[in-house]
Tab-separated table of C-alpha atoms in Angstrom:
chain	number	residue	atom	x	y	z
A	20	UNK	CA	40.501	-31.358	9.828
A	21	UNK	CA	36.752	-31.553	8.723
A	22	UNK	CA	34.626	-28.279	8.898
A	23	UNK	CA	30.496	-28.283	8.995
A	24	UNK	CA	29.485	-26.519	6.367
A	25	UNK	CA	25.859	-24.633	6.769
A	26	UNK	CA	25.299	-23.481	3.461
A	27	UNK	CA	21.933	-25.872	3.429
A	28	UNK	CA	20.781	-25.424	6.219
A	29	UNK	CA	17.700	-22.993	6.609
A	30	UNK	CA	19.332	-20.707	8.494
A	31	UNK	CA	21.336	-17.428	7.732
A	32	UNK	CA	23.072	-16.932	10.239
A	33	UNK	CA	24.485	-20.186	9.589
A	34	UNK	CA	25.076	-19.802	6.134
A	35	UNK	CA	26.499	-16.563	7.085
A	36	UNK	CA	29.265	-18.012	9.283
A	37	UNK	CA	29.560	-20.558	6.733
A	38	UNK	CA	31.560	-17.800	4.310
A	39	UNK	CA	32.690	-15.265	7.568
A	40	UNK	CA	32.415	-17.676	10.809
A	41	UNK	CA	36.448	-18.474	10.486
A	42	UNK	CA	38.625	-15.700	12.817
A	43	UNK	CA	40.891	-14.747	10.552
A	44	UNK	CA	38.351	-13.743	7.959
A	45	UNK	CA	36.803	-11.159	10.325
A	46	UNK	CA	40.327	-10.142	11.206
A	47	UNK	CA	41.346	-9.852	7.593
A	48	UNK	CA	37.761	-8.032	7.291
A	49	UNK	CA	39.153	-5.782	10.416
A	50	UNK	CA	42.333	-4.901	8.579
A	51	UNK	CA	40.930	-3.618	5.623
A	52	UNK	CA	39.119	-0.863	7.744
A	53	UNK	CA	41.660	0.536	8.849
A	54	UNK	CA	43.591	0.592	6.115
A	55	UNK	CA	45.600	-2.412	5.134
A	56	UNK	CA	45.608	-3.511	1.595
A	57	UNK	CA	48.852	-5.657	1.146
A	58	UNK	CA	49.239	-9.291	1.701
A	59	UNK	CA	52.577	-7.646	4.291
A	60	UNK	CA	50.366	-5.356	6.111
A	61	UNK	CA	48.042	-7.994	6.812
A	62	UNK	CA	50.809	-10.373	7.794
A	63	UNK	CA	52.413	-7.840	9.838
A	64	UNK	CA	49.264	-6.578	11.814
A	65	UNK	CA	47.784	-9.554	12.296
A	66	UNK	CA	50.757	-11.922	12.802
A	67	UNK	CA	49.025	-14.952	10.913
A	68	UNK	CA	51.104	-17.477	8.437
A	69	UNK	CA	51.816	-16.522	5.355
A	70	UNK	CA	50.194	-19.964	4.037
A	71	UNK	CA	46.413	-19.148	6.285
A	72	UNK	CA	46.982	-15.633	4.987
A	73	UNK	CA	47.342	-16.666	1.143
A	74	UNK	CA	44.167	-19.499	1.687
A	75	UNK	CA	42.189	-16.789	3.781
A	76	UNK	CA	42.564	-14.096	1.306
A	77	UNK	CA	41.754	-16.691	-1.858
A	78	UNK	CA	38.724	-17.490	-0.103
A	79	UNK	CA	37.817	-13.950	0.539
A	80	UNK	CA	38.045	-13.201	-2.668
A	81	UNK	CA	36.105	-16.408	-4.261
A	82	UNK	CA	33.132	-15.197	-1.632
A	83	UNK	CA	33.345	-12.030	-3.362
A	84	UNK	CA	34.216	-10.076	-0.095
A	85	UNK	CA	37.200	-8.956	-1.037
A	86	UNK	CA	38.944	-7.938	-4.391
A	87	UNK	CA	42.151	-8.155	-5.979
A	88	UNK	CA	43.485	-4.477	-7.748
A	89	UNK	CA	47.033	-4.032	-9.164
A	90	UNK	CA	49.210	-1.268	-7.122
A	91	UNK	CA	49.547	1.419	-9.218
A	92	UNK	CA	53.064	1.865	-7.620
A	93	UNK	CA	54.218	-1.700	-7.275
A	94	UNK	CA	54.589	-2.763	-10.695
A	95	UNK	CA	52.983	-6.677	-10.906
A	96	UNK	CA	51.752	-6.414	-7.182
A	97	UNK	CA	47.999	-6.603	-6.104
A	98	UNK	CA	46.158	-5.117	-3.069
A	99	UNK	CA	43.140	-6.282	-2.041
A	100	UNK	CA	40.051	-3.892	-0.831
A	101	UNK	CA	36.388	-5.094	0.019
A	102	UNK	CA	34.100	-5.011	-1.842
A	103	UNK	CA	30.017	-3.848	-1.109
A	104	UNK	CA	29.514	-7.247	0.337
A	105	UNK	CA	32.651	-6.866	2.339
A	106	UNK	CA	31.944	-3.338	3.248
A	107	UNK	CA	28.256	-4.724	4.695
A	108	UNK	CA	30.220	-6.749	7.553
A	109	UNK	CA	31.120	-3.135	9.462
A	110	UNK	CA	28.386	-3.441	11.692
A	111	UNK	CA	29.141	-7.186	12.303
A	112	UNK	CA	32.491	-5.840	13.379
A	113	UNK	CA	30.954	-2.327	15.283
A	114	UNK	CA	28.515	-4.645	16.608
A	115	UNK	CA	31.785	-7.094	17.924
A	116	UNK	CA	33.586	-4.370	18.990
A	117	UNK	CA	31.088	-2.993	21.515
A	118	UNK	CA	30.648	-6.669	22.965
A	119	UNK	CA	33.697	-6.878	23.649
A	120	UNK	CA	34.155	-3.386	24.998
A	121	UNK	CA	31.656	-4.016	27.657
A	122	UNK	CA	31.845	-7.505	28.467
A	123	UNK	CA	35.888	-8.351	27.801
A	124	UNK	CA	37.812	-4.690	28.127
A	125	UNK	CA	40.723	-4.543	30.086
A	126	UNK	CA	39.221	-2.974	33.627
A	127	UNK	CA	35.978	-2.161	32.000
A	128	UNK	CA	38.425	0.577	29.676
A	129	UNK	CA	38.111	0.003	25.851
A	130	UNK	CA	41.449	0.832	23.750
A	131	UNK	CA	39.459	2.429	21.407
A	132	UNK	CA	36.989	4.850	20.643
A	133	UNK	CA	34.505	5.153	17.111
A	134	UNK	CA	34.019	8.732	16.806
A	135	UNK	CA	32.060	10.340	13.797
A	136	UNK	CA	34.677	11.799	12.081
A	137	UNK	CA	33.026	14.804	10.342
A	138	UNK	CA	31.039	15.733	13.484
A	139	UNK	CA	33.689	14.378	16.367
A	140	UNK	CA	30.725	12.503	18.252
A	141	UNK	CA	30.931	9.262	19.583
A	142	UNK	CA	29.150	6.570	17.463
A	143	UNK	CA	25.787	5.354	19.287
A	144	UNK	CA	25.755	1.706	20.403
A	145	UNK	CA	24.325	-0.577	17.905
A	146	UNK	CA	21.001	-2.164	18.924
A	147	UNK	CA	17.935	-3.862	17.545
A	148	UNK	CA	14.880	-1.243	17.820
A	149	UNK	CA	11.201	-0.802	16.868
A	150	UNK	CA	9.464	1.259	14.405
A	151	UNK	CA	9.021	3.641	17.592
A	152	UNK	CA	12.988	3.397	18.436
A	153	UNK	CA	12.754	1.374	21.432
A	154	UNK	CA	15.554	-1.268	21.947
A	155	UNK	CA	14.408	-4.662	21.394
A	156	UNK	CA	15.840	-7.530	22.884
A	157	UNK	CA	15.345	-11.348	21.498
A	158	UNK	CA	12.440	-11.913	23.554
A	159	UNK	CA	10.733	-8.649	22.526
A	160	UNK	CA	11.152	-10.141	18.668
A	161	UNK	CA	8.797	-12.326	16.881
A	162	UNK	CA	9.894	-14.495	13.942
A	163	UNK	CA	7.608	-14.259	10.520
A	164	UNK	CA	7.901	-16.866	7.520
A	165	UNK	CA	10.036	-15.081	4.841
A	166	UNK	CA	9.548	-15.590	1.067
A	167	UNK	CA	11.981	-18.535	0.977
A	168	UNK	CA	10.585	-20.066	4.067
A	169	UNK	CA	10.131	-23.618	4.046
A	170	UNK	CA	7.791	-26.137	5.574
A	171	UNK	CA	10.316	-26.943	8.050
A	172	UNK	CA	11.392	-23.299	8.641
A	173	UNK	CA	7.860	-22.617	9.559
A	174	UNK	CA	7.549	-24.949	11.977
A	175	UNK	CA	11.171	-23.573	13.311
A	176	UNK	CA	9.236	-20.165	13.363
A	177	UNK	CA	6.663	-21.593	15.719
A	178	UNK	CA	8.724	-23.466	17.737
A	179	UNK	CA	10.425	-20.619	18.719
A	180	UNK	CA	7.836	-18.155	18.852
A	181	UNK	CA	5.984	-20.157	21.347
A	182	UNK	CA	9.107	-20.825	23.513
A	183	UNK	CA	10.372	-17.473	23.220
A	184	UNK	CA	7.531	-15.524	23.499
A	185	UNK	CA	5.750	-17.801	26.377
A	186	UNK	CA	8.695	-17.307	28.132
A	187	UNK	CA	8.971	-13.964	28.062
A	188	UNK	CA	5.321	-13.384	29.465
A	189	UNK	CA	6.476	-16.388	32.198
A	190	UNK	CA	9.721	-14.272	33.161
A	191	UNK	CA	7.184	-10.847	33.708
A	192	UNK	CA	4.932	-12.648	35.901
């Protein structure tokens, strides 16, 4: 079947699901924080064919998310572990995690809980804030031409700025 790719587009979020937008990536992603590092412990925990699992974990490696390292105890077999751009999708996954714990839980009761583990408190909810710590939502958020903007991102920028914004102050009155 024929995928979209994003990787042109002026976007990146796009681009971004365009290397991690797949399920079992994230999943894969999942796995390695908590622990896994052989191609059975991902098979096992996740359940996924061994065939998506060898493609998936090619892939993740090409992107330079994950990377290969021989066992020291299993002579001629390789682990994988993720690397700094791997490790950078944890709040993707935090940020996942508490979405689904509010909006898709069981009876409103998550099955787990992130705890700081050298201090035993519960991790704080992620959220967008301002220099002054308040949460921001999208509406509170204005969009600014980057250094790689584009003629046609700036006009994105304003397009959304004045439907966004407008209808932000609309909504308050």
């Amino acid at each position: 079947m024929y995928r979209k790719r994003f990787d042109g587009m002026d976007c990146s979020i796009a681009r971004a699901l365009d290397e991690v937008g797949e399920w079992w990536t994230l999943l894969i992603v999942r796995e390695c924080t908590q622990g896994s590092r052989r191609f059975d412990e991902f098979q096992s925990g996740l359940g996924i064919a061994r065939n998506v699992l060898t493609a998936r974990l090619e892939r993740l490696t090409e992107l330079e998310i994950l990377e290969r390292f021989p066992i020291a105890e299993r002579a001629n077999t390789f682990g994988y572990r993720l690397t700094a751009k791997g490790r950078d999708l944890y709040p993707v996954l935090v940020a996942l995690m508490q979405w689904g714990d509010k909006w898709l839980a069981p009876d409103g009761k998550p099955h787990i809980k992130l705890v700081e583990h050298a201090s035993g408190r519960p991790v704080e909810k992620l959220e967008v804030r301002g220099a002054d710590g308040q949460p921001l939502g999208y509406q509170d958020v204005r969009f600014a031409a980057g250094p790689g903007a584009t003629k046609k991102t700036r006009d994105v920028i304003g397009n959304r700025n004045g439907r966004v914004l407008r209808d932000q102050a609309e909504d308050e009155s």
